[in-house]
XYZ file of C-alpha atoms in Angstrom:
258
model
C -8.495 3.808 -5.426
C -7.387 7.175 -4.048
C -7.689 6.092 -0.428
C -6.183 2.683 -1.242
C -3.100 4.343 -2.729
C -2.795 6.688 0.263
C -2.843 3.703 2.650
C -0.143 1.965 0.582
C 2.166 4.985 0.808
C 1.521 5.448 4.520
C 1.951 1.771 5.388
C 5.218 1.654 3.422
C 6.523 4.671 5.339
C 5.631 3.025 8.640
C 7.185 -0.291 7.623
C 10.367 1.529 6.559
C 10.691 2.994 10.067
C 10.785 -0.563 11.409
C 13.194 -2.104 8.901
C 15.171 -1.199 5.804
C 13.137 -1.821 2.630
C 14.805 -2.491 -0.735
C 13.823 -0.437 -3.776
C 10.437 -1.624 -5.020
C 7.343 -0.677 -7.002
C 3.664 -1.635 -7.074
C 1.215 -1.271 -9.965
C -2.373 -0.910 -8.739
C -5.304 -1.940 -10.945
C -9.021 -2.530 -10.505
C -11.612 -5.099 -11.532
C -15.301 -5.807 -10.942
C -15.415 -9.433 -12.008
C -13.541 -11.798 -9.688
C -14.084 -13.975 -6.627
C -11.503 -12.214 -4.475
C -11.529 -8.770 -2.879
C -7.935 -7.989 -3.830
C -5.044 -9.925 -5.298
C -1.271 -9.506 -5.056
C 1.058 -10.972 -7.677
C 4.757 -10.623 -6.993
C 6.737 -10.327 -10.229
C 10.208 -10.425 -8.711
C 12.980 -7.840 -8.491
C 10.895 -5.749 -6.121
C 7.879 -5.275 -8.403
C 4.303 -6.454 -7.869
C 0.840 -6.026 -9.354
C -2.093 -5.473 -6.993
C -5.680 -5.590 -8.230
C -8.702 -4.397 -6.216
C -12.228 -5.687 -6.801
C -14.420 -2.586 -6.696
C -17.538 -4.724 -6.334
C -16.333 -6.151 -3.020
C -14.033 -3.490 -1.556
C -16.490 -0.679 -0.847
C -16.375 0.254 2.828
C -13.518 2.294 4.278
C -12.516 -0.525 6.639
C -12.258 -2.894 3.663
C -10.012 -0.448 1.794
C -7.706 -0.057 4.801
C -7.527 -3.802 5.456
C -6.955 -4.761 1.814
C -4.239 -2.160 1.273
C -2.200 -3.301 4.294
C -2.946 -6.980 3.606
C -1.757 -6.929 0.003
C 1.164 -4.490 0.345
C 2.837 -3.364 3.604
C 3.399 -5.054 5.973
C 1.492 -7.855 4.215
C 2.176 -9.944 1.115
C 4.336 -7.494 -0.821
C 6.571 -6.602 2.109
C 7.073 -10.272 3.007
C 7.973 -11.380 -0.527
C 10.100 -8.299 -1.178
C 12.154 -8.721 1.998
C 12.546 -12.489 1.731
C 13.618 -12.212 -1.893
C 16.220 -9.607 -0.916
C 17.500 -11.076 2.352
C 17.052 -14.834 1.962
C 17.295 -15.403 -1.794
C 19.757 -12.724 -2.889
C 21.888 -12.090 0.200
C 21.963 -15.606 1.678
C 21.553 -17.607 -1.512
C 18.639 -19.675 -0.205
C 17.151 -20.484 -3.590
C 14.049 -22.141 -2.176
C 12.850 -18.605 -1.422
C 12.918 -17.797 -5.122
C 9.504 -19.403 -5.562
C 6.162 -19.138 -3.783
C 3.993 -22.254 -3.518
C 0.245 -21.939 -3.075
C -2.012 -24.375 -1.186
C 0.759 -25.111 1.309
C 1.163 -24.490 5.068
C 3.550 -21.649 4.202
C 0.781 -20.006 2.185
C -1.529 -20.202 5.214
C 1.154 -18.570 7.365
C 1.561 -15.755 4.834
C -2.192 -15.187 4.882
C -2.177 -15.128 8.672
C 0.577 -12.512 8.640
C -1.148 -10.398 5.989
C -4.429 -10.597 7.909
C -2.713 -9.001 10.915
C -1.089 -6.285 8.781
C -3.629 -3.537 9.417
C -3.541 -3.940 13.209
C 0.265 -3.925 13.089
C 0.266 -0.680 11.073
C -2.473 1.270 12.857
C -2.269 -0.073 16.384
C -3.333 3.160 18.075
C -6.970 4.267 17.767
C -6.252 8.009 18.068
C -3.541 7.722 15.415
C -5.921 5.914 13.042
C -8.698 8.454 13.598
C -6.395 11.425 12.954
C -4.722 9.917 9.882
C -7.978 8.758 8.288
C -9.683 12.120 8.818
C -6.793 13.916 7.122
C -6.749 11.521 4.177
C -10.477 11.767 3.523
C -10.180 15.550 3.448
C -7.258 15.354 1.018
C -9.255 13.258 -1.472
C -12.372 15.408 -0.922
C -14.540 12.756 0.702
C -17.227 14.588 2.644
C -17.534 12.380 5.701
C -16.770 13.274 9.294
C -15.070 10.228 10.817
C -16.877 9.397 14.093
C -14.762 8.935 17.205
C -16.026 5.361 17.563
C -14.795 4.404 14.076
C -11.557 2.665 15.207
C -13.590 0.473 17.598
C -16.098 -0.367 14.866
C -13.252 -1.195 12.472
C -11.604 -3.567 14.921
C -14.933 -5.264 15.649
C -15.524 -5.790 11.927
C -12.001 -7.192 11.597
C -12.937 -9.983 13.987
C -15.463 -11.203 11.425
C -12.612 -12.434 9.192
C -12.755 -15.799 10.947
C -16.214 -16.369 9.453
C -14.648 -17.410 6.143
C -12.552 -20.144 7.755
C -15.433 -21.272 9.952
C -17.675 -21.495 6.891
C -15.055 -23.609 5.091
C -14.885 -25.944 8.101
C -18.680 -26.149 8.215
C -18.903 -27.059 4.541
C -15.869 -29.297 3.998
C -15.335 -30.933 7.390
C -18.723 -30.828 9.133
C -20.379 -31.605 5.761
C -22.887 -28.793 6.030
C -25.059 -28.130 2.990
C -24.601 -25.211 0.628
C -27.704 -23.494 1.980
C -26.575 -23.992 5.610
C -23.150 -22.527 4.823
C -24.634 -19.540 2.992
C -26.979 -18.883 5.915
C -24.041 -19.082 8.329
C -21.975 -16.615 6.284
C -24.826 -14.144 5.861
C -25.692 -14.209 9.566
C -22.248 -14.163 11.189
C -20.468 -11.977 8.623
C -23.402 -9.528 8.858
C -23.574 -9.334 5.097
C -25.954 -9.495 2.151
C -27.054 -12.693 0.350
C -25.043 -11.640 -2.720
C -21.890 -11.075 -0.685
C -22.451 -14.386 1.124
C -22.630 -16.178 -2.242
C -19.390 -14.542 -3.348
C -17.643 -15.643 -0.145
C -18.997 -19.175 -0.622
C -17.757 -19.262 -4.225
C -14.344 -18.119 -3.020
C -13.921 -20.716 -0.265
C -15.095 -23.547 -2.533
C -12.824 -22.642 -5.455
C -10.187 -25.377 -5.761
C -7.256 -22.979 -5.453
C -8.701 -21.331 -2.333
C -9.799 -24.300 -0.178
C -6.500 -24.684 1.694
C -6.339 -20.952 2.312
C -9.909 -20.746 3.622
C -9.441 -23.677 5.990
C -6.128 -22.508 7.448
C -6.383 -18.733 7.612
C -8.120 -18.391 10.998
C -5.662 -20.728 12.738
C -2.718 -18.913 11.188
C -4.167 -15.548 12.254
C -4.427 -16.728 15.860
C -0.828 -17.950 15.917
C 0.575 -14.835 14.209
C -1.518 -12.582 16.448
C -0.220 -14.310 19.580
C 3.364 -14.011 18.319
C 2.980 -10.299 17.596
C 1.390 -9.724 20.994
C 4.402 -11.399 22.579
C 7.150 -9.749 20.515
C 5.573 -6.562 19.180
C 7.138 -4.692 16.270
C 10.345 -6.686 16.520
C 8.283 -9.817 15.984
C 6.726 -8.296 12.873
C 10.165 -7.635 11.420
C 11.188 -11.228 12.196
C 8.108 -12.640 10.445
C 8.778 -10.551 7.353
C 12.433 -11.494 7.036
C 12.930 -14.990 8.458
C 11.707 -18.442 7.247
C 9.151 -19.264 9.949
C 6.688 -22.146 9.988
C 3.460 -22.411 11.964
C 5.035 -24.960 14.282
C 8.138 -22.837 14.901
C 5.868 -19.894 15.743
C 3.935 -22.042 18.211
C 7.205 -23.131 19.808
C 8.346 -19.494 20.090
C 5.072 -18.572 21.805
C 5.058 -21.611 24.082
C 8.092 -23.961 24.025
C 5.862 -26.797 25.294
C 3.449 -26.449 22.357
C 3.153 -28.932 19.483
C 1.416 -28.940 16.152
C -1.793 -29.727 18.037
C -1.804 -26.090 19.148
C -2.854 -24.937 15.689
C -5.458 -27.551 14.872
């Protein structure tokens, strides 16, 4: 929790350098009994609750990813800014609610999944910041110089969840085949593989699991094209997956994200 909180403060500071953030607050809690690694619940008026699953978020890379994903410039920043700019300032009342299991939800997950890379884009910066933070919370571990590379390689394994969902729901793979796939390609334990399987097969998570990898690719391509200005646009404007594809390549169609 100490490192998680430090990442939240740092990522908020970095997001605030990019765009003006309204007054807000986040309550951070923990659990050990849930299917998800972390969960963000926006309460409105700038406040949110974030809960971390200590059974699943154990490695340093997981803490860094989850903190940026759930807060800044991930879910919290997006909902905070759209509530302020679209709902309150422009009066677009459709932005006063958040619908799950929709294409917009997949886009939000794609954006949040790119949040860490958008915050700590420079390897030397990440190495320096992380070393200082671990010292400040008295964690006795010398961060190796290769850590940023290892972290970014591990981040690429996020697509395993979506691929596993496609294997199970679309390719009609068996439960055992899907578990074997997750364990092998996510480089994880049988217990962790079972937890991931339970997550992707939960009714409220199926749409998310199937669409996240595609959304990540589209958001990643958009950020590569537009950089930090593109991040600000994604956090404050009502984009769709198709409009992002068109911004990346005007000749693209919805087929580009299937």
